[in-house]
Coordinates of C-alpha atoms and ligand atoms in Angstrom, one line a residue:
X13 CA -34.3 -174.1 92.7
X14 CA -32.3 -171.0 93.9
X15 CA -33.2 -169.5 96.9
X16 CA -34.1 -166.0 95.3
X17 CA -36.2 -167.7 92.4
X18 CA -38.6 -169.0 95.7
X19 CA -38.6 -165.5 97.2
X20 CA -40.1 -164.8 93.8
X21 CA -43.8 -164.8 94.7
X22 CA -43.0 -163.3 98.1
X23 CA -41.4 -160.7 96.8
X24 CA -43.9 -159.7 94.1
X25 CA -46.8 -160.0 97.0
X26 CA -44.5 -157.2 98.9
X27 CA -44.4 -155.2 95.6
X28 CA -48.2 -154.8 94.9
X29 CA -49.5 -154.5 98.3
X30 CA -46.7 -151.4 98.2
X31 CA -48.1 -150.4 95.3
X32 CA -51.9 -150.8 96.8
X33 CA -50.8 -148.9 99.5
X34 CA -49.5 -146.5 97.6
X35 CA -52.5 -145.5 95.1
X36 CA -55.1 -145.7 97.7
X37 CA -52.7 -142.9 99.8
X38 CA -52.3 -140.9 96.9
X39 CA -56.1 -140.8 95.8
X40 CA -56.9 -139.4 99.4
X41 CA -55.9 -136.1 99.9
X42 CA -54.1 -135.7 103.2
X43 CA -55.8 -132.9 105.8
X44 CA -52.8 -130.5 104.2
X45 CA -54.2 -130.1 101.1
X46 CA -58.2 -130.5 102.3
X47 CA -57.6 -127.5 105.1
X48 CA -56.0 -124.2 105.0
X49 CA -55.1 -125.3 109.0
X50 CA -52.6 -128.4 109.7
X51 CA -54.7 -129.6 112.6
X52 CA -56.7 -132.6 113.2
X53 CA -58.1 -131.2 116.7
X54 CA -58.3 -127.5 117.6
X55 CA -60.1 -125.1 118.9
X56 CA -62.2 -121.8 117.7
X57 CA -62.0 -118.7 120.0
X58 CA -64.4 -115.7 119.7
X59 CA -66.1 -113.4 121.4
X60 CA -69.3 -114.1 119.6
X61 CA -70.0 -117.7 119.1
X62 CA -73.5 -118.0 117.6
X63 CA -75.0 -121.5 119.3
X64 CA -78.8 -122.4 119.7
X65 CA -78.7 -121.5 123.5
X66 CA -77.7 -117.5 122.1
X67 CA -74.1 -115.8 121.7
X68 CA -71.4 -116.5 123.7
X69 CA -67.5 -115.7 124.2
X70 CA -66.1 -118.6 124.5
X71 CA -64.0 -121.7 122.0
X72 CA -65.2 -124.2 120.1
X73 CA -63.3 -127.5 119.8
X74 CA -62.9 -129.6 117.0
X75 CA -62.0 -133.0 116.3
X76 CA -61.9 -134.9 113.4
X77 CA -64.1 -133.0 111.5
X78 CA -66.4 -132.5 114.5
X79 CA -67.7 -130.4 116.9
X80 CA -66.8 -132.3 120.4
X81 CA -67.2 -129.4 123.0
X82 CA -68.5 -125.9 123.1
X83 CA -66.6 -124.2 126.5
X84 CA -67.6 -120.8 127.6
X85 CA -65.0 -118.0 127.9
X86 CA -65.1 -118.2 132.2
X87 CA -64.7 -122.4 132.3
X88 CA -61.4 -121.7 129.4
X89 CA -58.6 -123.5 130.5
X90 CA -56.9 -125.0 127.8
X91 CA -53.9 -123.6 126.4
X92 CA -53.4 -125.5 123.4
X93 CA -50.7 -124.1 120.7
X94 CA -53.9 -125.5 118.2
X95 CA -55.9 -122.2 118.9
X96 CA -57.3 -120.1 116.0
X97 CA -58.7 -116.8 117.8
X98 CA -60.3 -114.5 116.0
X99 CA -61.1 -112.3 118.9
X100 CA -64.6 -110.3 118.0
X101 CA -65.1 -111.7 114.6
X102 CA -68.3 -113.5 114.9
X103 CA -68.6 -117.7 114.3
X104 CA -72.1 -118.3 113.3
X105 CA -72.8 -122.0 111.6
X106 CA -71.9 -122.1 108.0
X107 CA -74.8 -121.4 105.6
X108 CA -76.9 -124.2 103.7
X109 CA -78.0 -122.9 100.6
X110 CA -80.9 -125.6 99.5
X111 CA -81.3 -123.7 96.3
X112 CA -78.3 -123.6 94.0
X113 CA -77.8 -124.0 90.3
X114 CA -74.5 -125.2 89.6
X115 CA -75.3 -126.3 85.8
X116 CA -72.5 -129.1 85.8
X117 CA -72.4 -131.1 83.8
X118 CA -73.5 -130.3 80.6
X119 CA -73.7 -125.5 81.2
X120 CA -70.5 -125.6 83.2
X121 CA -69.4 -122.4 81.4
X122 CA -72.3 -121.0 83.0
X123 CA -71.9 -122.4 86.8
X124 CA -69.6 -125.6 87.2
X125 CA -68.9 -127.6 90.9
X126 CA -65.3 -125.6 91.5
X127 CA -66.2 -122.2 90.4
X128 CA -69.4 -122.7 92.5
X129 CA -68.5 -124.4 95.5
X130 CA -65.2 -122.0 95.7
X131 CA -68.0 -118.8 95.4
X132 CA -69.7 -121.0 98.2
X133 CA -67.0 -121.2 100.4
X134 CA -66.0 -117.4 100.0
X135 CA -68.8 -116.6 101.1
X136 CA -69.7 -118.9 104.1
X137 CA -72.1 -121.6 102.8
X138 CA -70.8 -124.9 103.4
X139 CA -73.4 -126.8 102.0
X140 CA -75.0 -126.4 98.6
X141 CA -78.2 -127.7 97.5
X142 CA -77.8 -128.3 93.7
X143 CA -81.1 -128.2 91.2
X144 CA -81.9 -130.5 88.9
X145 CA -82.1 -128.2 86.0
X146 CA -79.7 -126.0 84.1
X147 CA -77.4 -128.6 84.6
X148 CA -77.6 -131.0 80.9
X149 CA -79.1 -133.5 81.2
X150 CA -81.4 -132.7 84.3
X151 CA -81.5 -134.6 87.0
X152 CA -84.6 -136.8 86.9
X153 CA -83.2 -140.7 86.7
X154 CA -80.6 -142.5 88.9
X155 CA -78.7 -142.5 85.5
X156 CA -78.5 -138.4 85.8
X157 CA -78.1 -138.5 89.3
X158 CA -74.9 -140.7 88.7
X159 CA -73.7 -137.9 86.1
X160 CA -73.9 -135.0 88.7
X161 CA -72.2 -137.3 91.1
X162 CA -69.3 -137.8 88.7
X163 CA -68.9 -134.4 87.7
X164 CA -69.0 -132.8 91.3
X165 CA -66.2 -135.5 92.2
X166 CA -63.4 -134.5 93.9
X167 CA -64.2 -131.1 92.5
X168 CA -66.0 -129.4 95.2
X169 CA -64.8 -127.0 97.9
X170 CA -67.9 -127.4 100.4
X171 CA -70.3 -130.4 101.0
X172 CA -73.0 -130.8 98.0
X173 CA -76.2 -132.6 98.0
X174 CA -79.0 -132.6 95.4
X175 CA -82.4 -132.3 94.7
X176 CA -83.8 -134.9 91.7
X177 CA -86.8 -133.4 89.4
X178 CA -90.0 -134.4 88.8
X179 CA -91.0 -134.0 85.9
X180 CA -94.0 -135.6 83.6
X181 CA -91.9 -138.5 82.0
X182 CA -91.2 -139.8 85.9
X183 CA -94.2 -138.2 88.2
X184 CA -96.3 -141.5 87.2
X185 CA -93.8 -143.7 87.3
X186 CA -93.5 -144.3 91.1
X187 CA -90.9 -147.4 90.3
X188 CA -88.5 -144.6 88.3
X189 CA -88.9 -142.2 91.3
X190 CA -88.0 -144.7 94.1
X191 CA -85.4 -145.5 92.4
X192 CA -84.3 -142.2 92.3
X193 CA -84.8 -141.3 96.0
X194 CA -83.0 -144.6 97.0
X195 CA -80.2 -143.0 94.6
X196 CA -79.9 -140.4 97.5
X197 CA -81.6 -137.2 95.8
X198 CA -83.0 -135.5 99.3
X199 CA -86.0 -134.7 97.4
X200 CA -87.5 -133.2 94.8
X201 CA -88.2 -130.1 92.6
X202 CA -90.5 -129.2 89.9
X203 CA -92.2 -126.3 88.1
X204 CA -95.7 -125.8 87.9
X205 CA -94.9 -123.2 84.7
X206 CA -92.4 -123.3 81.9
X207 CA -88.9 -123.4 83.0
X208 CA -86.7 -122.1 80.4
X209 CA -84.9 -125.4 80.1
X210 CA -86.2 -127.8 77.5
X211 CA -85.5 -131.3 79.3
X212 CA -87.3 -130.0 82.3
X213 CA -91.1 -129.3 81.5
X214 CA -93.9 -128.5 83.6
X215 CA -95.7 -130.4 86.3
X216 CA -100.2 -130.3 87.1
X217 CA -101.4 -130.5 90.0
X218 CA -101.7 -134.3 89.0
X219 CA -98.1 -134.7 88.9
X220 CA -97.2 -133.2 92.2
X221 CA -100.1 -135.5 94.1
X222 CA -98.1 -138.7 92.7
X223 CA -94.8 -137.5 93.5
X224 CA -95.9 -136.2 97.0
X225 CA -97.4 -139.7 97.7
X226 CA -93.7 -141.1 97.1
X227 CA -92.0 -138.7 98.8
X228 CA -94.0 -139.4 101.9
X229 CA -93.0 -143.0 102.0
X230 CA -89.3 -141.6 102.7
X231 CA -90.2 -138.1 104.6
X232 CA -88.7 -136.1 101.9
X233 CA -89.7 -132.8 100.7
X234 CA -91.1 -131.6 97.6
X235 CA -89.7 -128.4 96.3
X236 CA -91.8 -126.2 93.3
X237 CA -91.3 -123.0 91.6
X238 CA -95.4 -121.8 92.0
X239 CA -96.1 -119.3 89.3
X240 CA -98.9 -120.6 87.0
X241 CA -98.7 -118.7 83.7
X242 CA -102.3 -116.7 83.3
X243 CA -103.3 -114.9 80.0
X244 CA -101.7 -111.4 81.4
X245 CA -102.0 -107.9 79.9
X246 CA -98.6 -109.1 77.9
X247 CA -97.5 -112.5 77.0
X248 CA -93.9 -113.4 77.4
X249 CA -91.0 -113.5 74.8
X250 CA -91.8 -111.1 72.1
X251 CA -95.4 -110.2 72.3
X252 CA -94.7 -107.3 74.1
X253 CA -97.7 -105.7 72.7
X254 CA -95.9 -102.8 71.4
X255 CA -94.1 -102.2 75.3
X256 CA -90.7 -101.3 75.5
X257 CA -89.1 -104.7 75.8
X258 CA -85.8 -103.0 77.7
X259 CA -87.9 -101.2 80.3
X260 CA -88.0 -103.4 83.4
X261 CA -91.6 -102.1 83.6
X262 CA -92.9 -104.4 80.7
X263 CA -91.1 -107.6 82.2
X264 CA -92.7 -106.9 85.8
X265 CA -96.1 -106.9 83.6
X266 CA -95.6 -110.0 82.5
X267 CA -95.1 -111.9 85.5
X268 CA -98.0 -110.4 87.8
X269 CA -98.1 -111.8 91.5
X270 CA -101.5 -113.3 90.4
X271 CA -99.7 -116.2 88.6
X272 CA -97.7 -116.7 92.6
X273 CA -101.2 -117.0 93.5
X274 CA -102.7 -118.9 91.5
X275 CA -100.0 -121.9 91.6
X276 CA -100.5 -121.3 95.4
X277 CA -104.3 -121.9 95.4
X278 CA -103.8 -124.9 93.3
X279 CA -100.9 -126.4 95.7
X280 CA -103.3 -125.9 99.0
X281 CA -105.6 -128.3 97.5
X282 CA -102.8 -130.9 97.7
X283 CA -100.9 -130.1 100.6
X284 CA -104.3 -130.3 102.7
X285 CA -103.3 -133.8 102.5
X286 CA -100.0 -133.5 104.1
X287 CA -102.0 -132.8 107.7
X288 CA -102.0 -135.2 110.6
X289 CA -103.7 -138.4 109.7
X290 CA -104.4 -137.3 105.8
X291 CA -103.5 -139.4 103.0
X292 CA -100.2 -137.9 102.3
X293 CA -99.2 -137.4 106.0
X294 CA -95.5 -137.3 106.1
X295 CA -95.1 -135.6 103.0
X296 CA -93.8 -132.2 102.9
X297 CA -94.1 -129.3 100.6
X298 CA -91.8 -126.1 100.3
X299 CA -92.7 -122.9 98.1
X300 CA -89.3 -122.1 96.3
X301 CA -88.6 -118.4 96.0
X302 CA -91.4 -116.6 96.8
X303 CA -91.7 -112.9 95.5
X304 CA -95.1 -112.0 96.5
X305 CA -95.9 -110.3 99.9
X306 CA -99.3 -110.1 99.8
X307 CA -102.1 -112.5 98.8
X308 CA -99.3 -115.3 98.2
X309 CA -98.1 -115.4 101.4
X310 CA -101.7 -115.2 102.8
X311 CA -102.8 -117.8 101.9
X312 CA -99.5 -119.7 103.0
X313 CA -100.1 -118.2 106.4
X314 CA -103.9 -119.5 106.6
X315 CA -102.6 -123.2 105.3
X316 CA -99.8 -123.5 107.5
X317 CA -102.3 -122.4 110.6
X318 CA -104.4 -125.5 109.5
X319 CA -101.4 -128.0 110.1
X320 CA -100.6 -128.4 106.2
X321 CA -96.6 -129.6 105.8
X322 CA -95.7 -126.7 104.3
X323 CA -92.8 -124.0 104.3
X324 CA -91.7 -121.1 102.0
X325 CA -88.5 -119.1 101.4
X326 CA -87.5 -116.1 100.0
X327 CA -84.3 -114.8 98.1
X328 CA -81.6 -112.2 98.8
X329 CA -83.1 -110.2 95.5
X330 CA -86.1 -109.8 96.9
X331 CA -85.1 -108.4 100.0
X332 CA -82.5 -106.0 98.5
X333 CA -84.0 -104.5 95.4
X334 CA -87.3 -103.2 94.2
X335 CA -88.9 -102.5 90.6
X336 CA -88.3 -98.7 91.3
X337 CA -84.8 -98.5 91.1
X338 CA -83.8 -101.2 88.2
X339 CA -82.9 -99.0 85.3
X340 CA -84.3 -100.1 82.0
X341 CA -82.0 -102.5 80.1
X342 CA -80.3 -104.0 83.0
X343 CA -81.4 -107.3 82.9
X344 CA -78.8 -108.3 85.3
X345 CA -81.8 -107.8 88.2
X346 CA -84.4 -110.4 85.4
X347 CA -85.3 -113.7 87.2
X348 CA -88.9 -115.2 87.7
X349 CA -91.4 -114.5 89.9
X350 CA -89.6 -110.6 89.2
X351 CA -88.6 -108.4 92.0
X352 CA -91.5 -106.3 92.7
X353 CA -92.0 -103.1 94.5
X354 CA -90.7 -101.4 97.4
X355 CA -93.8 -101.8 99.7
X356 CA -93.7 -105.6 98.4
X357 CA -90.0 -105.7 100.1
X358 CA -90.7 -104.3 103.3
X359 CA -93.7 -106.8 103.5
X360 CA -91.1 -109.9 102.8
X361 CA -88.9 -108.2 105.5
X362 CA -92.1 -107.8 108.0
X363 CA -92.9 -111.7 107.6
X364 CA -89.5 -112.8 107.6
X365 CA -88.8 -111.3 110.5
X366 CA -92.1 -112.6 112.1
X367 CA -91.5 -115.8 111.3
X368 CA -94.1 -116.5 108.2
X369 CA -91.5 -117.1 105.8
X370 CA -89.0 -120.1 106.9
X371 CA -85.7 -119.5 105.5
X372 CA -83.4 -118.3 102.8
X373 CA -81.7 -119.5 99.7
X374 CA -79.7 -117.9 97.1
X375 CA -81.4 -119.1 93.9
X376 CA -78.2 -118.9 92.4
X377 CA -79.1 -119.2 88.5
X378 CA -76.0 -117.7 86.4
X379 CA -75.7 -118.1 82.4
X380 CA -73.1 -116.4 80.5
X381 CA -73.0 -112.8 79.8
X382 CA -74.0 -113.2 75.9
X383 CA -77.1 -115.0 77.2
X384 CA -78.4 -112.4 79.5
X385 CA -78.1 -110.2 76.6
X386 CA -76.4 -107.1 78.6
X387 CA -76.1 -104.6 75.6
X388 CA -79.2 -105.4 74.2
X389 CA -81.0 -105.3 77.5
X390 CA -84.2 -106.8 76.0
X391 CA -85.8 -107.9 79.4
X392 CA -88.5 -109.9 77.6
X393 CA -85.4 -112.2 75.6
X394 CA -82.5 -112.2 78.4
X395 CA -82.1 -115.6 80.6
X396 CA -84.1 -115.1 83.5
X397 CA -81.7 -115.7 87.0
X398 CA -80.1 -113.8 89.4
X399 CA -76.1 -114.9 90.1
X400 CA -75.7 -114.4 93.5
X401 CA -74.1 -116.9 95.6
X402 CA -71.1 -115.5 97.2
X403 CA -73.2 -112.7 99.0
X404 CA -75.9 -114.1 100.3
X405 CA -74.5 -113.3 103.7
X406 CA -73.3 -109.8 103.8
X407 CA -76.3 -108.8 101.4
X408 CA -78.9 -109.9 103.6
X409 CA -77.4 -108.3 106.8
X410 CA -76.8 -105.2 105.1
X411 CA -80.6 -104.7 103.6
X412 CA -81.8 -106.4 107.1
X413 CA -80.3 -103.6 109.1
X414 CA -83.3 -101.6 108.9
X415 CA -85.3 -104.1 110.0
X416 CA -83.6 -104.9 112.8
X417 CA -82.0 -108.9 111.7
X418 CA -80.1 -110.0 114.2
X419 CA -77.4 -112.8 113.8
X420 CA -79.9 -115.7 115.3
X421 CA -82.2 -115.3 112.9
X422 CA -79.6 -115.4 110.2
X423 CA -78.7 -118.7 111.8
X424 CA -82.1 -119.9 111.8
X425 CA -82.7 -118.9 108.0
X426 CA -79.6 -119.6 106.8
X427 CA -78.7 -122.9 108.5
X428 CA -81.3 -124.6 111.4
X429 CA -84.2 -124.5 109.2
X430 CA -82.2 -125.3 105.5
X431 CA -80.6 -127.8 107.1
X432 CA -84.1 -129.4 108.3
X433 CA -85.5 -129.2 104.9
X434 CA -82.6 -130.8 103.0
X435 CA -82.4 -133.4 106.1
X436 CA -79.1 -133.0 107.3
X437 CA -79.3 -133.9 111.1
X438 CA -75.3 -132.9 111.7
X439 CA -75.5 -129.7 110.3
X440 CA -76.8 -126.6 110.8
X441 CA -76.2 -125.4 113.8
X442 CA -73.1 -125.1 116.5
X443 CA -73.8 -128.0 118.4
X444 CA -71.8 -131.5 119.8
X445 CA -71.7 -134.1 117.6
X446 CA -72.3 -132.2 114.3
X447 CA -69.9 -131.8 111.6
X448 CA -67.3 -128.3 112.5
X449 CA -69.2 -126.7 109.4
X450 CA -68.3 -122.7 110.1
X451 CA -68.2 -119.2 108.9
X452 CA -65.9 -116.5 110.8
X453 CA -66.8 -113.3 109.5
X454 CA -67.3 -109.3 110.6
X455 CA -70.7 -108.0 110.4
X456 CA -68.9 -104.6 110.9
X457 CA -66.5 -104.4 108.0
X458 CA -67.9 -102.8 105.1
X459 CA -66.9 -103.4 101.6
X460 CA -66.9 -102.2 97.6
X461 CA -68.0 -104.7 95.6
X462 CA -66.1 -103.2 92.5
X463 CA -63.4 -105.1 90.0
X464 CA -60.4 -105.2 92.9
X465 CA -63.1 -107.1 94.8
X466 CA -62.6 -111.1 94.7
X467 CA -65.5 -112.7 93.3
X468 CA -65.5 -116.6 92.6
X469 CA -69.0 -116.3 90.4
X470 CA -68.0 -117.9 87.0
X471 CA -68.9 -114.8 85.1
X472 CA -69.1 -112.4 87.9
X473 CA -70.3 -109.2 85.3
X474 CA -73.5 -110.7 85.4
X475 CA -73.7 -110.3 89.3
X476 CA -76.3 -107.9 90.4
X477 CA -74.4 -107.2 93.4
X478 CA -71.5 -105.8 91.6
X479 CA -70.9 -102.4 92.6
X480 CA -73.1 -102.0 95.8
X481 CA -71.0 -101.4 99.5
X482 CA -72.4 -104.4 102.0
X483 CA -71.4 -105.3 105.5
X484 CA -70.2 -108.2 106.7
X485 CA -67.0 -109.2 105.7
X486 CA -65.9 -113.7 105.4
X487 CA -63.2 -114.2 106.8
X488 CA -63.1 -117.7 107.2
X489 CA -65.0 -121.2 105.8
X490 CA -64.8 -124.6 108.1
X491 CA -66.6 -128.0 106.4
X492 CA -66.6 -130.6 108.4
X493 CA -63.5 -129.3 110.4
X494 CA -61.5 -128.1 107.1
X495 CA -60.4 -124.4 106.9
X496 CA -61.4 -124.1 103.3
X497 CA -61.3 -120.5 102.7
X498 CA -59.2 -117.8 104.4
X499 CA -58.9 -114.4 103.4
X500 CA -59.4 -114.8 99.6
X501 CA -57.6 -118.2 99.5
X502 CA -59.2 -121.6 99.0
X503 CA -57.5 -125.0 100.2
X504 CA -55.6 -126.3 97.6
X505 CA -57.8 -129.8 97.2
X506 CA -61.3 -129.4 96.7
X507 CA -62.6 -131.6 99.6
X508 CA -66.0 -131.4 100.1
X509 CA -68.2 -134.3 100.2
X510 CA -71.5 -135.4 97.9
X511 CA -74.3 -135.8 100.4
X512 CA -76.6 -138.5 99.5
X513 CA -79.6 -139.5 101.4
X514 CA -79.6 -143.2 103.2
Ligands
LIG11 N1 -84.2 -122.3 85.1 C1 -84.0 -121.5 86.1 O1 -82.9 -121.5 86.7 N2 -85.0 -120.7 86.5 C2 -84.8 -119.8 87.6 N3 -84.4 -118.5 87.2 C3 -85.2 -117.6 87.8 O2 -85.1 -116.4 87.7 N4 -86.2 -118.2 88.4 C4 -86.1 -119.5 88.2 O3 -86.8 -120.4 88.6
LIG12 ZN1 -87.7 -121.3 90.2
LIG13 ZN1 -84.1 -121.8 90.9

């Protein structure tokens, strides 16, 4: 045989583990196309570094996608060419938004992984929390969970984990929601009224005891919308009663903080389980977006004082507006439990700012403009959801001026404590060893949300936001050590990573 007819096989070996080499290269994206920065290890100067110990002037360095070392500004000596300084600009850990919905697959023309993540990552959240609804189908099986995870593939900008739902067909079925948890959902959500999505119905009080029991087996949290829908002066959707159905009056009738309350009073008698040494100890529950000021967050107060597992957040909206100044028709401002009055804001402000309500999440819940019915402005008909997501951050600095926010307790709402509800033990705050997860921005600089303004919302005319001034400009988005966002520009390859619970 000729010598080249035995370097055959040889030959061919060379040629595929070439061409192995090759695709597995070219499926990973290399750090040029991830990060908006060339480097691998830097550092990031400021004058204000936001770390659990306080504020400090100093650099933060970063390797591999983490944080290594945090050096104050007098122990300084490196003087590395890989040196972003952004002088006074404050570096505050990147946001985790644990309530998000990015409706992909299945609504994507309403909120889809890129146009989402890239409206995260303009406005400093790094990590996104996705619901399990609006999305079609819901997430509720490992077989939906597996769809979300295929669609937010290689198509989002920051880091994404996400919620499974319980809902009746599975709250029995401990097998089905073990299954779903080992899957990597970090917990669970459900609605304890009608959610305005037809493959995600209700849960009792029946349901949320059996998925709490499961959930405590793996220390995850359960997640519910409480408003439990009472006969009220008005019913929903078209029996307005005669009312003016595009005065924002009439929709605030419907939804009445008693229905907050009630769904609260019926969750206490489940989560007085979740104490030390109860049955469902290591189980945890968290009141979604809660509107209600006063006997709502009462009675969250007294349960939390008698060792129940059990936190609450509130929602940019609710801490901006108030009933009084939504015009009639504008059903931009329509999501559930409604915005109530102003007295009602300044008491989420007081007990946020004392502590009683935990943290913050966006409740990011677009649709498209035809579906929020704009000219009609029928408040009782519109899709109930505020789109939001990209200012969570300036919006709740601007309205928390007057009541005195300062930039650690935006940390703690926006990051620490989000990132101990969804789990994430590297994230959340500015510390060594967890993932270089960022936002660079200027509290100072002062803005007109108007048309020139970049907004990465899918349909950003539904935005409630649109056309207020707010502080606090973004300047810059690190995940995991990737500049992502800079100045209105996003890294060319979406990069961020699916988080899924081990
Ligand atoms: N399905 C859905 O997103 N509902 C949300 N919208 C809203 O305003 N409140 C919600 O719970
Ligand atoms: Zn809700
Ligand atoms: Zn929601």
């Amino acid at each position: 045989m000729d010598l080249q007819w035995r370097l055959l096989p040889l030959l061919m070996l060379l040629a595929s583990i070439f061409i192995l080499f090759f695709i597995q290269d070219s499926s990973k994206p290399s750090r040029k196309d991830c990060s908006l920065l060339p480097y691998n290890h830097f550092w990031i100067k400021s004058k204000r570094i936001v770390t659990p110990q306080g504020i400090i002037s100093g650099a933060v360095e970063v390797n591999g996608g983490n944080i290594v070392s945090i050096v104050k500004e007098e122990d300084w000596k490196a003087k590395s060419k890989e040196l972003v300084d952004y002088g006074e600009a404050v570096v505050m850990p990147g946001l985790i938004d644990v309530h998000a919905h990015l409706d992909d697959p299945g609504r994507a023309e309403w909120e889809g992984f890129p146009s989402g993540t890239k409206a995260a990552a303009a406005g400093g959240i790094t990590t996104l929390i996705d619901m399990p609804l609006n999305s079609f189908p819901s997430t509720v099986s490992t077989e939906t969970l597996k769809l979300k995870i295929e669609a937010a593939e290689k198509k989002i900008y920051v880091d994404v984990g996400f919620w499974g739902g319980l809902v009746p067909e599975n709250a029995f079925n401990a097998t089905a929601l073990e299954a779903l948890l080992l899957a990597g959902v970090l917990g669970l959500k459900s609605f304890m009224c009608p959610s305005g999505i037809n493959d995600f119905p209700m849960t009792n009080t029946s349901h949320i005891k059996e998925g709490l029991a499961v959930l405590a087996k793996y220390r995850r949290p359960l997640l519910v919308h409480a408003e439990i829908q009472e006969k009220s002066e008005l019913l929903s959707e078209g029996e307005n009663g005669g009312d003016d159905p595009r005065s924002y009056a009439t929709y605030l009738k419907t939804r009445p903080p008693s229905w907050e309350e009630a769904a609260i009073r019926e969750l206490l008698t489940v989560t007085e389980d979740t104490r030390l040494g109860g049955p469902a100890e290591g189980a945890h529950l968290h009141v979604v977006h809660l509107s209600d000021a006063s006997s709502s967050l009462q009675l969250i107060k007294e349960a939390k004082s008698r060792g129940d597992s059990l936190t609450v957040e509130t929602c940019p909206h609710y801490l901006a507006f108030s009933a009084e100044e939504i015009q009639d028709g504008d059903t931009r401002f329509k999501c559930a439990p409604p915005i109530r009055d102003t007295s009602n804001k300044e008491k989420l402000w007081e007990a946020l700012m004392e502590g009683h309500i935990d943290l913050l999440s966006s409740d990011h819940s677009p649709t498209v403009p035809d579906l929020k019915l704009l000219s009609d402005g029928n408040f009782l008909r519109a899709w109930g959801g505020i789109s939001s997501l990209q200012f969570v951050l300036p919006v709740t600095w601007s309205y928390g001026q007057k009541y005195g926010v300062t930039l650690e307790q935006l940390t703690q709402l926006w990051s620490e404590r989000p990132a101990k509800l969804a789990g994430q033990d590297s994230k959340g705050a500015i510390a060594i060893g967890n993932h270089a997860d960022m936002v660079v921005w200027e509290p100072e600089a002062e803005f007109d949300l108007n048309a020139n303004y970049p907004v990465f919302i899918k349909n950003p005319s539904i935005s409630a936001y649109l056309g207020k001034r707010l502080s606090g400009k973004v300047l810059a988005t690190f995940v995991r050590g990737n500049l992502v966002f800079k100045e209105g520009n996003h890294a060319p390859t979406p990069c961020g990573a699916p988080i899924l619970a081990t």
